GROMACS .gro file of N, CA and C in nm:
model
  261
    1MET      N    1  -5.356   2.909   2.238
    1MET     CA    2  -5.463   2.801   2.147
    1MET      C    3  -5.438   2.681   2.253
    2VAL      N    4  -5.531   2.627   2.280
    2VAL     CA    5  -5.536   2.529   2.359
    2VAL      C    6  -5.503   2.369   2.269
    3LEU      N    7  -5.509   2.379   2.141
    3LEU     CA    8  -5.435   2.247   2.065
    3LEU      C    9  -5.300   2.251   2.085
    4PHE      N   10  -5.216   2.351   2.100
    4PHE     CA   11  -5.087   2.363   2.093
    4PHE      C   12  -5.017   2.250   2.185
    5PRO      N   13  -5.023   2.297   2.314
    5PRO     CA   14  -4.970   2.224   2.434
    5PRO      C   15  -5.020   2.048   2.409
    6PHE      N   16  -5.120   2.035   2.382
    6PHE     CA   17  -5.159   1.885   2.356
    6PHE      C   18  -5.090   1.829   2.233
    7PHE      N   19  -5.053   1.908   2.100
    7PHE     CA   20  -5.026   1.874   1.986
    7PHE      C   21  -4.861   1.855   2.035
    8MET      N   22  -4.800   1.918   2.149
    8MET     CA   23  -4.653   1.893   2.145
    8MET      C   24  -4.648   1.768   2.226
    9ILE      N   25  -4.717   1.716   2.292
    9ILE     CA   26  -4.707   1.590   2.372
    9ILE      C   27  -4.686   1.476   2.254
   10TRP      N   28  -4.747   1.511   2.125
   10TRP     CA   29  -4.720   1.366   2.043
   10TRP      C   30  -4.592   1.445   1.942
   11CYS      N   31  -4.556   1.553   1.969
   11CYS     CA   32  -4.411   1.572   1.886
   11CYS      C   33  -4.317   1.507   1.984
   12GLY      N   34  -4.330   1.525   2.113
   12GLY     CA   35  -4.226   1.481   2.200
   12GLY      C   36  -4.200   1.332   2.214
   13ALA      N   37  -4.291   1.278   2.180
   13ALA     CA   38  -4.266   1.111   2.173
   13ALA      C   39  -4.185   1.054   2.120
   14PRO      N   40  -4.186   1.084   1.989
   14PRO     CA   41  -4.097   1.013   1.890
   14PRO      C   42  -3.942   1.029   1.908
   15HIS      N   43  -3.938   1.187   1.976
   15HIS     CA   44  -3.767   1.223   1.965
   15HIS      C   45  -3.747   1.197   2.120
   16ARG      N   46  -3.800   1.078   2.209
   16ARG     CA   47  -3.720   1.017   2.350
   16ARG      C   48  -3.715   1.171   2.431
   17GLY      N   49  -3.790   1.252   2.429
   17GLY     CA   50  -3.824   1.362   2.521
   17GLY      C   51  -3.710   1.459   2.462
   18ASN      N   52  -3.636   1.506   2.387
   18ASN     CA   53  -3.560   1.576   2.311
   18ASN      C   54  -3.647   1.710   2.330
   19LEU      N   55  -3.671   1.764   2.389
   19LEU     CA   56  -3.759   1.870   2.392
   19LEU      C   57  -3.737   2.000   2.254
   20PHE      N   58  -3.605   2.029   2.254
   20PHE     CA   59  -3.588   2.104   2.128
   20PHE      C   60  -3.615   2.070   2.020
   21ARG      N   61  -3.570   1.958   1.971
   21ARG     CA   62  -3.598   1.889   1.840
   21ARG      C   63  -3.794   1.852   1.853
   22ALA      N   64  -3.836   1.812   1.947
   22ALA     CA   65  -3.960   1.806   1.937
   22ALA      C   66  -4.066   1.956   1.924
   23LEU      N   67  -3.979   2.081   1.989
   23LEU     CA   68  -4.059   2.216   1.969
   23LEU      C   69  -4.052   2.226   1.827
   24LEU      N   70  -3.898   2.217   1.755
   24LEU     CA   71  -3.880   2.242   1.644
   24LEU      C   72  -3.973   2.175   1.498
   25ILE      N   73  -3.982   2.060   1.556
   25ILE     CA   74  -4.069   1.975   1.468
   25ILE      C   75  -4.208   1.997   1.494
   26GLY      N   76  -4.266   2.018   1.611
   26GLY     CA   77  -4.386   2.082   1.638
   26GLY      C   78  -4.431   2.219   1.581
   27LEU      N   79  -4.317   2.310   1.549
   27LEU     CA   80  -4.375   2.428   1.509
   27LEU      C   81  -4.379   2.416   1.346
   28ILE      N   82  -4.302   2.339   1.298
   28ILE     CA   83  -4.322   2.304   1.163
   28ILE      C   84  -4.416   2.234   1.093
   29ILE      N   85  -4.487   2.127   1.180
   29ILE     CA   86  -4.606   2.095   1.141
   29ILE      C   87  -4.696   2.174   1.193
   30MET      N   88  -4.700   2.259   1.307
   30MET     CA   89  -4.841   2.353   1.345
   30MET      C   90  -4.839   2.458   1.236
   31GLY      N   91  -4.751   2.521   1.200
   31GLY     CA   92  -4.735   2.575   1.039
   31GLY      C   93  -4.788   2.535   0.945
   32LEU      N   94  -4.779   2.403   0.924
   32LEU     CA   95  -4.796   2.361   0.782
   32LEU      C   96  -4.983   2.315   0.796
   33ILE      N   97  -5.035   2.300   0.956
   33ILE     CA   98  -5.177   2.269   0.935
   33ILE      C   99  -5.219   2.389   0.934
   34LEU      N  100  -5.189   2.497   0.995
   34LEU     CA  101  -5.211   2.632   0.981
   34LEU      C  102  -5.238   2.707   0.808
   35PHE      N  103  -5.102   2.645   0.758
   35PHE     CA  104  -5.123   2.696   0.617
   35PHE      C  105  -5.249   2.597   0.534
   36ILE      N  106  -5.266   2.463   0.558
   36ILE     CA  107  -5.340   2.403   0.499
   36ILE      C  108  -5.483   2.434   0.531
   37SER      N  109  -5.503   2.476   0.652
   37SER     CA  110  -5.623   2.496   0.710
   37SER      C  111  -5.679   2.623   0.637
   38THR      N  112  -5.603   2.731   0.636
   38THR     CA  113  -5.622   2.834   0.539
   38THR      C  114  -5.619   2.837   0.383
   39ASP      N  115  -5.571   2.745   0.339
   39ASP     CA  116  -5.601   2.708   0.211
   39ASP      C  117  -5.708   2.685   0.155
   40LEU      N  118  -5.758   2.576   0.271
   40LEU     CA  119  -5.892   2.502   0.216
   40LEU      C  120  -5.987   2.591   0.284
   41ALA      N  121  -5.963   2.711   0.326
   41ALA     CA  122  -6.085   2.820   0.352
   41ALA      C  123  -6.195   2.879   0.270
   42PRO      N  124  -6.161   2.893   0.133
   42PRO     CA  125  -6.277   2.926   0.033
   42PRO      C  126  -6.351   2.798   0.010
   43LEU      N  127  -6.276   2.673  -0.004
   43LEU     CA  128  -6.353   2.567  -0.024
   43LEU      C  129  -6.450   2.536   0.080
   44PHE      N  130  -6.422   2.538   0.207
   44PHE     CA  131  -6.544   2.535   0.290
   44PHE      C  132  -6.636   2.631   0.285
   45ARG      N  133  -6.593   2.728   0.296
   45ARG     CA  134  -6.701   2.830   0.282
   45ARG      C  135  -6.821   2.812   0.147
   46GLU      N  136  -6.736   2.761   0.028
   46GLU     CA  137  -6.856   2.731  -0.080
   46GLU      C  138  -6.896   2.617  -0.064
   47THR      N  139  -6.892   2.553   0.000
   47THR     CA  140  -6.921   2.403   0.035
   47THR      C  141  -7.024   2.415   0.149
   48GLY      N  142  -7.025   2.529   0.242
   48GLY     CA  143  -7.143   2.533   0.347
   48GLY      C  144  -7.232   2.618   0.270
   49GLU      N  145  -7.236   2.731   0.133
   49GLU     CA  146  -7.294   2.771   0.096
   49GLU      C  147  -7.398   2.688   0.000
   50MET      N  148  -7.338   2.588  -0.062
   50MET     CA  149  -7.400   2.508  -0.140
   50MET      C  150  -7.503   2.395  -0.057
   51ALA      N  151  -7.439   2.369   0.077
   51ALA     CA  152  -7.544   2.274   0.171
   51ALA      C  153  -7.657   2.392   0.217
   52GLY      N  154  -7.688   2.514   0.188
   52GLY     CA  155  -7.789   2.573   0.240
   52GLY      C  156  -7.745   2.670   0.361
   53LEU      N  157  -7.649   2.695   0.431
   53LEU     CA  158  -7.588   2.771   0.497
   53LEU      C  159  -7.593   2.893   0.450
   54SER      N  160  -7.634   3.009   0.538
   54SER     CA  161  -7.627   3.159   0.511
   54SER      C  162  -7.486   3.216   0.639
   55PHE      N  163  -7.444   3.283   0.541
   55PHE     CA  164  -7.328   3.363   0.636
   55PHE      C  165  -7.374   3.500   0.637
   56PRO      N  166  -7.362   3.589   0.755
   56PRO     CA  167  -7.401   3.719   0.778
   56PRO      C  168  -7.303   3.813   0.649
   57GLU      N  169  -7.336   3.921   0.618
   57GLU     CA  170  -7.282   4.024   0.533
   57GLU      C  171  -7.135   4.055   0.585
   58GLY      N  172  -7.057   4.044   0.491
   58GLY     CA  173  -6.917   4.074   0.563
   58GLY      C  174  -6.850   3.969   0.619
   59TYR      N  175  -6.874   3.833   0.636
   59TYR     CA  176  -6.837   3.703   0.714
   59TYR      C  177  -6.704   3.660   0.629
   60GLY      N  178  -6.585   3.656   0.672
   60GLY     CA  179  -6.502   3.617   0.584
   60GLY      C  180  -6.524   3.450   0.565
   61GLU      N  181  -6.396   3.370   0.563
   61GLU     CA  182  -6.369   3.268   0.514
   61GLU      C  183  -6.414   3.160   0.613
   62VAL      N  184  -6.479   3.051   0.629
   62VAL     CA  185  -6.457   2.947   0.693
   62VAL      C  186  -6.358   2.820   0.712
   63SER      N  187  -6.313   2.787   0.805
   63SER     CA  188  -6.193   2.708   0.797
   63SER      C  189  -6.199   2.618   0.936
   64SER      N  190  -6.128   2.518   0.940
   64SER     CA  191  -6.111   2.415   1.065
   64SER      C  192  -5.963   2.384   1.103
   65LEU      N  193  -5.880   2.353   1.198
   65LEU     CA  194  -5.793   2.333   1.220
   65LEU      C  195  -5.785   2.161   1.191
   66ASP      N  196  -5.862   2.094   1.225
   66ASP     CA  197  -5.885   1.956   1.169
   66ASP      C  198  -5.863   1.907   1.017
   67ALA      N  199  -5.903   2.015   0.972
   67ALA     CA  200  -5.891   1.997   0.803
   67ALA      C  201  -5.777   2.016   0.790
   68GLY      N  202  -5.695   2.098   0.837
   68GLY     CA  203  -5.529   2.087   0.830
   68GLY      C  204  -5.440   2.021   0.867
   69SER      N  205  -5.479   1.909   0.959
   69SER     CA  206  -5.425   1.824   0.952
   69SER      C  207  -5.412   1.663   0.865
   70HIS      N  208  -5.550   1.682   0.764
   70HIS     CA  209  -5.545   1.614   0.692
   70HIS      C  210  -5.470   1.631   0.549
   71VAL      N  211  -5.340   1.588   0.512
   71VAL     CA  212  -5.259   1.637   0.417
   71VAL      C  213  -5.291   1.553   0.313
   72VAL      N  214  -5.316   1.447   0.304
   72VAL     CA  215  -5.368   1.352   0.167
   72VAL      C  216  -5.481   1.416   0.111
   73PRO      N  217  -5.590   1.438   0.185
   73PRO     CA  218  -5.693   1.488   0.128
   73PRO      C  219  -5.639   1.626   0.058
   74TRP      N  220  -5.571   1.728   0.091
   74TRP     CA  221  -5.541   1.829   0.050
   74TRP      C  222  -5.449   1.818  -0.045
   75LEU      N  223  -5.372   1.729  -0.064
   75LEU     CA  224  -5.305   1.722  -0.171
   75LEU      C  225  -5.386   1.674  -0.303
   76LEU      N  226  -5.511   1.590  -0.247
   76LEU     CA  227  -5.604   1.571  -0.370
   76LEU      C  228  -5.655   1.663  -0.432
   77VAL      N  229  -5.697   1.773  -0.297
   77VAL     CA  230  -5.779   1.868  -0.390
   77VAL      C  231  -5.679   2.004  -0.488
   78ARG      N  232  -5.568   1.969  -0.435
   78ARG     CA  233  -5.482   2.075  -0.529
   78ARG      C  234  -5.467   2.014  -0.648
   79VAL      N  235  -5.452   1.884  -0.672
   79VAL     CA  236  -5.452   1.806  -0.788
   79VAL      C  237  -5.528   1.807  -0.863
   80ILE      N  238  -5.698   1.787  -0.789
   80ILE     CA  239  -5.781   1.785  -0.909
   80ILE      C  240  -5.862   1.931  -0.917
   81SER      N  241  -5.824   2.021  -0.844
   81SER     CA  242  -5.893   2.157  -0.857
   81SER      C  243  -5.865   2.203  -0.975
   82PRO      N  244  -5.765   2.243  -1.058
   82PRO     CA  245  -5.784   2.299  -1.195
   82PRO      C  246  -5.872   2.230  -1.300
   83PHE      N  247  -5.892   2.086  -1.262
   83PHE     CA  248  -6.013   2.037  -1.361
   83PHE      C  249  -6.126   2.042  -1.350
   84TYR      N  250  -6.167   2.095  -1.197
   84TYR     CA  251  -6.327   2.114  -1.170
   84TYR      C  252  -6.352   2.235  -1.112
   85GLY      N  253  -6.246   2.333  -1.145
   85GLY     CA  254  -6.264   2.420  -1.145
   85GLY      C  255  -6.283   2.527  -1.013
   86PHE      N  256  -6.232   2.449  -0.867
   86PHE     CA  257  -6.272   2.514  -0.765
   86PHE      C  258  -6.142   2.555  -0.714
   87ASP      N  259  -6.140   2.663  -0.632
   87ASP     CA  260  -5.990   2.758  -0.598
   87ASP      C  261  -5.958   2.667  -0.477
   0.00000   0.00000   0.00000
């Protein structure tokens, strides 16, 4: 994954070069990014279909690593989803 080495640079700076702490925090944050991206995948596909995109038969979900790095919008989606009925 090309994003991971670049991401680790930003994890190392706050820890003043402590590579163990940077790796540990980086793995935790990258895991959260992947979880959030996967959690938002059905919403991305539904949004794409509403926008008029057509997906081939048997095509899975649509996801984005960029969406996984935005924690506040993900929390808002989780809070309002029961009221609007999207999963």
